[in-house]
């Protein structure tokens, strides 16, 4: 489908290299939860609570009510890149640094240094930008589409 994809947006996301796994970027807490679930033969592990992602206090209970288990397989499977990502005409990375995540900071810095990427940053939101700053995010998405 590469001919049908004209734009991609990465929002507070890992930007893995070929062969890396989600597990390679996980916090110690997430690694322990994943390994415990795998040991028990469970297909998923509990999602982190909204507070961990610095969601605003008034929306935390609502966000927590929507959480479902995170699948283990996606975190353990190595990423296989083909080079198609680089061929996408419009690439955007959005960072919400109120949620501390060194891998996101690194990805944002790499994209900012690469002229083929547009970058945006918001300090008005935690990791769940769509909850904390929906109007700002919608404006950015329309602008980069």
Coordinates of N, CA and C in Angstrom, one line a residue:
X1 N 0.8 -1.2 0.0 CA 0.0 0.0 0.0 C 0.8 1.3 0.0
X2 N 2.1 1.2 -0.1 CA 2.9 2.5 -0.1 C 2.4 3.6 -1.0
X3 N 1.9 3.2 -2.1 CA 1.4 4.3 -3.1 C 0.2 5.0 -2.6
X4 N -0.5 4.4 -1.5 CA -1.7 5.0 -1.0 C -1.4 5.8 0.3
X5 N -0.2 5.8 0.8 CA 0.1 6.5 2.0 C 0.9 7.8 1.7
X6 N 0.3 8.9 2.0 CA 1.0 10.2 1.6 C 1.5 10.9 2.8
X7 N 1.1 10.5 4.1 CA 1.4 11.2 5.3 C 1.4 10.2 6.4
X8 N 2.4 10.4 7.3 CA 2.4 9.6 8.6 C 2.7 10.6 9.7
X9 N 2.1 10.3 10.9 CA 2.3 11.1 12.1 C 2.6 10.2 13.2
X10 N 3.7 10.6 13.9 CA 4.1 9.8 15.1 C 3.9 10.7 16.3
X11 N 3.1 10.3 17.2 CA 2.7 11.1 18.4 C 3.3 10.4 19.6
X12 N 4.3 11.1 20.2 CA 5.0 10.5 21.4 C 5.3 9.0 21.2
X13 N 6.0 8.7 20.2 CA 6.2 7.3 19.8 C 7.7 6.9 19.7
X14 N 7.9 5.6 19.8 CA 9.2 5.0 19.6 C 9.4 5.1 18.1
X15 N 10.7 5.2 17.7 CA 11.1 5.2 16.3 C 12.1 4.2 16.2
X16 N 11.7 2.9 16.2 CA 12.7 1.8 16.2 C 13.5 1.7 14.9
X17 N 14.6 1.1 15.1 CA 15.5 0.7 13.9 C 15.2 -0.8 13.6
X18 N 15.6 -1.2 12.4 CA 15.4 -2.6 12.0 C 15.9 -3.6 13.1
X19 N 15.0 -4.5 13.5 CA 15.4 -5.5 14.4 C 15.1 -5.2 15.9
X20 N 14.8 -3.9 16.2 CA 14.5 -3.6 17.6 C 13.1 -4.0 17.9
X21 N 12.8 -4.1 19.2 CA 11.5 -4.5 19.7 C 10.9 -3.5 20.6
X22 N 9.7 -3.4 20.8 CA 9.1 -2.5 21.8 C 9.7 -2.7 23.2
X23 N 10.0 -4.0 23.5 CA 10.6 -4.3 24.8 C 11.9 -3.6 25.0
X24 N 12.6 -3.3 23.9 CA 13.9 -2.6 24.0 C 13.8 -1.2 24.5
X25 N 12.6 -0.6 24.4 CA 12.3 0.7 24.8 C 11.6 0.8 26.2
X26 N 11.1 -0.3 26.7 CA 10.2 -0.3 27.8 C 10.8 0.1 29.1
X27 N 10.0 0.7 30.0 CA 10.5 1.0 31.3 C 10.7 -0.2 32.1
X28 N 11.4 -0.1 33.2 CA 11.6 -1.3 34.1 C 10.2 -1.9 34.6
X29 N 9.3 -1.0 34.9 CA 7.9 -1.4 35.3 C 7.3 -2.2 34.2
X30 N 7.3 -1.7 32.9 CA 6.7 -2.4 31.8 C 7.4 -3.7 31.5
X31 N 8.7 -3.7 31.6 CA 9.4 -5.0 31.3 C 9.0 -6.1 32.3
X32 N 8.9 -5.7 33.6 CA 8.5 -6.7 34.6 C 7.1 -7.2 34.4
X33 N 6.2 -6.3 34.1 CA 4.8 -6.7 33.8 C 4.7 -7.6 32.6
X34 N 5.5 -7.3 31.6 CA 5.5 -8.1 30.4 C 6.0 -9.5 30.7
X35 N 7.2 -9.6 31.3 CA 7.8 -10.9 31.6 C 6.9 -11.7 32.6
X36 N 6.3 -11.1 33.5 CA 5.4 -11.8 34.4 C 4.2 -12.4 33.7
X37 N 3.6 -11.6 32.8 CA 2.5 -12.1 32.0 C 2.9 -13.2 31.1
X38 N 4.1 -13.1 30.5 CA 4.6 -14.2 29.6 C 4.8 -15.5 30.4
X39 N 5.4 -15.3 31.6 CA 5.6 -16.5 32.5 C 4.3 -17.2 32.8
X40 N 3.3 -16.4 33.0 CA 2.0 -17.0 33.4 C 1.2 -17.5 32.2
X41 N 1.7 -17.3 31.0 CA 1.1 -17.7 29.7 C -0.1 -16.8 29.3
X42 N -0.1 -15.6 29.9 CA -1.1 -14.6 29.5 C -0.8 -13.9 28.2
X43 N -1.8 -13.6 27.4 CA -1.5 -13.0 26.1 C -1.2 -11.5 26.2
X44 N -1.6 -10.9 27.4 CA -1.4 -9.4 27.5 C -1.1 -9.1 29.0
X45 N -0.8 -7.8 29.2 CA -0.5 -7.3 30.5 C -1.3 -6.1 30.8
X46 N -1.5 -5.7 32.0 CA -2.3 -4.5 32.3 C -1.6 -3.3 31.7
X47 N -2.5 -2.4 31.2 CA -2.0 -1.1 30.7 C -1.6 -0.2 31.9
X48 N -0.7 0.7 31.7 CA -0.3 1.6 32.8 C -1.5 2.6 33.0
X49 N -1.7 3.0 34.2 CA -2.8 3.9 34.5 C -2.6 5.3 33.9
X50 N -3.6 6.1 33.8 CA -3.5 7.4 33.2 C -2.6 8.3 33.9
X51 N -2.5 8.2 35.2 CA -1.6 9.0 36.0 C -0.1 8.8 35.6
X52 N 0.2 7.6 35.2 CA 1.6 7.4 34.7 C 1.9 8.1 33.4
X53 N 0.9 8.4 32.7 CA 1.1 9.2 31.4 C 0.9 10.7 31.6
X54 N 0.7 11.1 32.8 CA 0.5 12.5 33.1 C -0.7 13.1 32.5
X55 N -1.8 12.3 32.4 CA -3.1 12.8 31.9 C -3.6 13.7 33.0
X56 N -4.3 14.8 32.6 CA -4.8 15.7 33.5 C -5.7 15.0 34.5
X57 N -5.8 15.6 35.7 CA -6.5 14.9 36.8 C -8.0 14.7 36.6
X58 N -8.7 15.6 35.9 CA -10.1 15.5 35.8 C -10.5 14.4 34.8
X59 N -9.6 14.0 33.9 CA -9.9 12.9 32.9 C -9.3 11.5 33.3
X60 N -8.5 11.5 34.4 CA -7.9 10.2 34.7 C -8.8 9.0 34.9
X61 N -9.9 9.2 35.6 CA -10.8 8.1 35.9 C -11.4 7.6 34.6
X62 N -11.8 8.6 33.7 CA -12.4 8.2 32.4 C -11.4 7.4 31.6
X63 N -10.1 7.9 31.5 CA -9.1 7.2 30.7 C -8.9 5.8 31.3
X64 N -8.8 5.7 32.6 CA -8.6 4.4 33.2 C -9.7 3.4 32.9
X65 N -10.9 4.0 32.8 CA -12.1 3.1 32.5 C -12.0 2.5 31.1
X66 N -11.2 3.1 30.3 CA -11.1 2.6 28.9 C -9.9 1.7 28.6
X67 N -9.1 1.5 29.6 CA -7.9 0.7 29.4 C -8.2 -0.8 29.2
X68 N -7.4 -1.4 28.4 CA -7.5 -2.8 28.1 C -6.1 -3.4 28.2
X69 N -5.9 -4.7 28.3 CA -4.6 -5.3 28.4 C -3.8 -5.0 27.1
X70 N -2.5 -4.8 27.3 CA -1.6 -4.6 26.1 C -1.1 -5.9 25.7
X71 N -1.2 -6.2 24.4 CA -0.7 -7.5 23.9 C 0.8 -7.7 24.1
X72 N 1.2 -8.8 24.5 CA 2.7 -9.1 24.7 C 3.4 -9.3 23.4
X73 N 2.8 -9.9 22.4 CA 3.5 -10.2 21.2 C 4.1 -9.1 20.5
X74 N 3.4 -8.0 20.4 CA 3.9 -6.8 19.7 C 5.2 -6.2 20.3
X75 N 5.3 -6.4 21.6 CA 6.5 -5.9 22.3 C 7.7 -6.8 22.2
X76 N 7.4 -8.0 21.8 CA 8.5 -9.0 21.7 C 9.0 -9.3 20.3
X77 N 8.1 -9.0 19.4 CA 8.4 -9.2 18.0 C 9.4 -8.2 17.4
X78 N 10.5 -8.6 16.8 CA 11.4 -7.6 16.2 C 10.7 -6.8 15.0
X79 N 11.0 -5.6 14.9 CA 10.5 -4.7 13.8 C 11.3 -5.1 12.6
X80 N 10.7 -5.2 11.5 CA 11.3 -5.4 10.2 C 11.0 -4.2 9.3
X81 N 12.0 -3.4 9.1 CA 11.8 -2.2 8.2 C 12.3 -2.5 6.8
X82 N 11.6 -1.9 5.9 CA 11.9 -2.1 4.5 C 12.4 -0.8 3.8
X83 N 12.4 0.3 4.5 CA 12.8 1.6 3.9 C 11.6 2.4 3.4
X84 N 10.4 1.8 3.4 CA 9.2 2.5 3.0 C 8.9 3.7 3.8
X85 N 9.2 3.7 5.1 CA 9.0 4.9 5.9 C 9.6 6.2 5.3
X86 N 10.8 6.0 4.8 CA 11.6 7.1 4.3 C 11.0 7.7 3.0
X87 N 10.2 6.9 2.3 CA 9.6 7.3 1.0 C 8.3 8.0 1.2
X88 N 7.8 8.1 2.4 CA 6.5 8.8 2.6 C 6.8 10.3 2.5
X89 N 6.0 11.0 1.7 CA 6.3 12.4 1.4 C 6.2 13.3 2.6
X90 N 5.1 13.1 3.5 CA 4.9 14.0 4.6 C 5.1 13.1 5.9
X91 N 6.1 13.5 6.7 CA 6.4 12.8 7.9 C 6.4 13.8 9.1
X92 N 5.7 13.5 10.1 CA 5.5 14.4 11.2 C 5.8 13.7 12.6
X93 N 6.5 14.3 13.5 CA 6.7 13.8 14.8 C 6.2 14.8 15.8
X94 N 5.3 14.4 16.7 CA 4.8 15.3 17.7 C 5.2 14.8 19.1
X95 N 5.8 15.7 19.9 CA 6.3 15.3 21.2 C 5.6 16.1 22.3
X96 N 5.3 15.4 23.4 CA 4.7 16.0 24.6 C 5.7 15.7 25.7
X97 N 6.6 16.6 25.9 CA 7.7 16.3 26.9 C 7.3 16.3 28.4
X98 N 6.1 16.7 28.7 CA 5.6 16.6 30.1 C 5.6 15.1 30.5
X99 N 5.5 14.2 29.6 CA 5.6 12.8 29.9 C 7.1 12.4 29.6
X100 N 7.9 12.2 30.6 CA 9.3 11.9 30.4 C 9.5 10.5 29.8
X101 N 10.1 10.4 28.7 CA 10.5 9.2 28.0 C 11.7 9.4 27.1
X102 N 12.9 9.0 27.5 CA 14.1 9.3 26.8 C 14.0 8.8 25.3
X103 N 13.4 7.7 25.1 CA 13.3 7.2 23.7 C 12.5 8.1 22.8
X104 N 11.5 8.7 23.4 CA 10.7 9.7 22.6 C 11.5 11.0 22.4
X105 N 12.3 11.4 23.4 CA 13.1 12.5 23.2 C 14.1 12.3 22.1
X106 N 14.7 11.1 22.1 CA 15.7 10.8 21.0 C 15.0 10.8 19.7
X107 N 13.9 10.2 19.5 CA 13.2 10.1 18.3 C 12.8 11.6 17.8
X108 N 12.4 12.4 18.7 CA 12.0 13.8 18.4 C 13.2 14.5 17.9
X109 N 14.4 14.4 18.6 CA 15.6 15.0 18.2 C 16.1 14.6 16.8
X110 N 16.0 13.3 16.5 CA 16.4 12.7 15.2 C 15.5 13.3 14.1
X111 N 14.2 13.4 14.4 CA 13.3 13.9 13.4 C 13.5 15.4 13.2
X112 N 13.7 16.1 14.2 CA 14.0 17.5 14.2 C 15.2 17.8 13.3
X113 N 16.2 17.0 13.4 CA 17.5 17.2 12.7 C 17.4 16.7 11.2
X114 N 16.3 16.0 10.9 CA 16.1 15.5 9.5 C 15.1 16.4 8.8
X115 N 15.5 17.1 7.8 CA 14.6 18.1 7.1 C 13.4 17.4 6.4
X116 N 13.4 16.1 6.3 CA 12.2 15.5 5.7 C 11.1 15.3 6.7
X117 N 11.3 15.6 7.9 CA 10.3 15.5 9.0 C 9.9 16.9 9.4
X118 N 8.6 17.0 9.8 CA 8.1 18.2 10.5 C 7.9 17.8 11.9
X119 N 8.3 18.7 12.8 CA 8.1 18.4 14.2 C 7.3 19.5 15.0
X120 N 6.6 19.0 16.0 CA 5.8 19.9 16.8 C 6.0 19.4 18.3
X121 N 5.8 20.3 19.2 CA 6.0 20.0 20.6 C 4.9 20.8 21.4
X122 N 4.3 20.1 22.4 CA 3.4 20.7 23.2 C 3.7 20.5 24.7
X123 N 3.6 21.5 25.5 CA 3.8 21.4 26.9 C 2.4 21.5 27.6
X124 N 1.4 21.5 26.8 CA 0.0 21.6 27.4 C -0.6 20.3 27.6
X125 N 0.2 19.2 27.5 CA -0.4 17.9 27.6 C 0.6 16.8 28.1
X126 N 0.1 15.8 28.7 CA 0.9 14.6 29.0 C 0.9 13.7 27.7
X127 N 1.2 12.5 27.9 CA 1.4 11.5 26.8 C 0.1 11.4 25.9
X128 N -1.1 11.5 26.6 CA -2.3 11.4 25.9 C -2.8 12.7 25.4
X129 N -2.1 13.3 24.4 CA -2.4 14.6 23.8 C -3.8 14.7 23.4
X130 N -4.4 13.7 22.8 CA -5.7 13.7 22.3 C -6.7 13.9 23.4
X131 N -6.4 13.7 24.7 CA -7.2 13.9 25.8 C -7.0 15.3 26.4
X132 N -5.7 15.6 26.6 CA -5.3 16.9 27.3 C -5.4 18.1 26.4
X133 N -5.1 18.0 25.1 CA -5.1 19.1 24.2 C -5.7 18.8 22.8
X134 N -7.0 18.3 22.8 CA -7.6 17.8 21.6 C -7.6 18.9 20.5
X135 N -8.0 20.1 20.8 CA -8.1 21.2 19.8 C -6.7 21.4 19.1
X136 N -5.7 21.6 19.9 CA -4.3 21.8 19.4 C -3.9 20.6 18.5
X137 N -4.2 19.4 19.0 CA -3.8 18.2 18.2 C -4.5 18.2 16.9
X138 N -5.8 18.5 16.9 CA -6.6 18.5 15.7 C -6.1 19.5 14.7
X139 N -5.7 20.7 15.2 CA -5.1 21.7 14.3 C -3.8 21.2 13.6
X140 N -3.0 20.6 14.4 CA -1.7 20.1 13.9 C -2.0 19.0 12.8
X141 N -2.9 18.1 13.1 CA -3.2 17.0 12.2 C -3.8 17.6 10.9
X142 N -4.6 18.6 11.0 CA -5.1 19.2 9.7 C -4.0 19.8 9.0
X143 N -3.2 20.5 9.7 CA -2.0 21.2 9.0 C -1.1 20.3 8.3
X144 N -0.8 19.1 8.8 CA 0.2 18.2 8.2 C -0.4 17.2 7.3
X145 N -1.8 17.2 7.2 CA -2.4 16.2 6.3 C -2.3 16.6 4.8

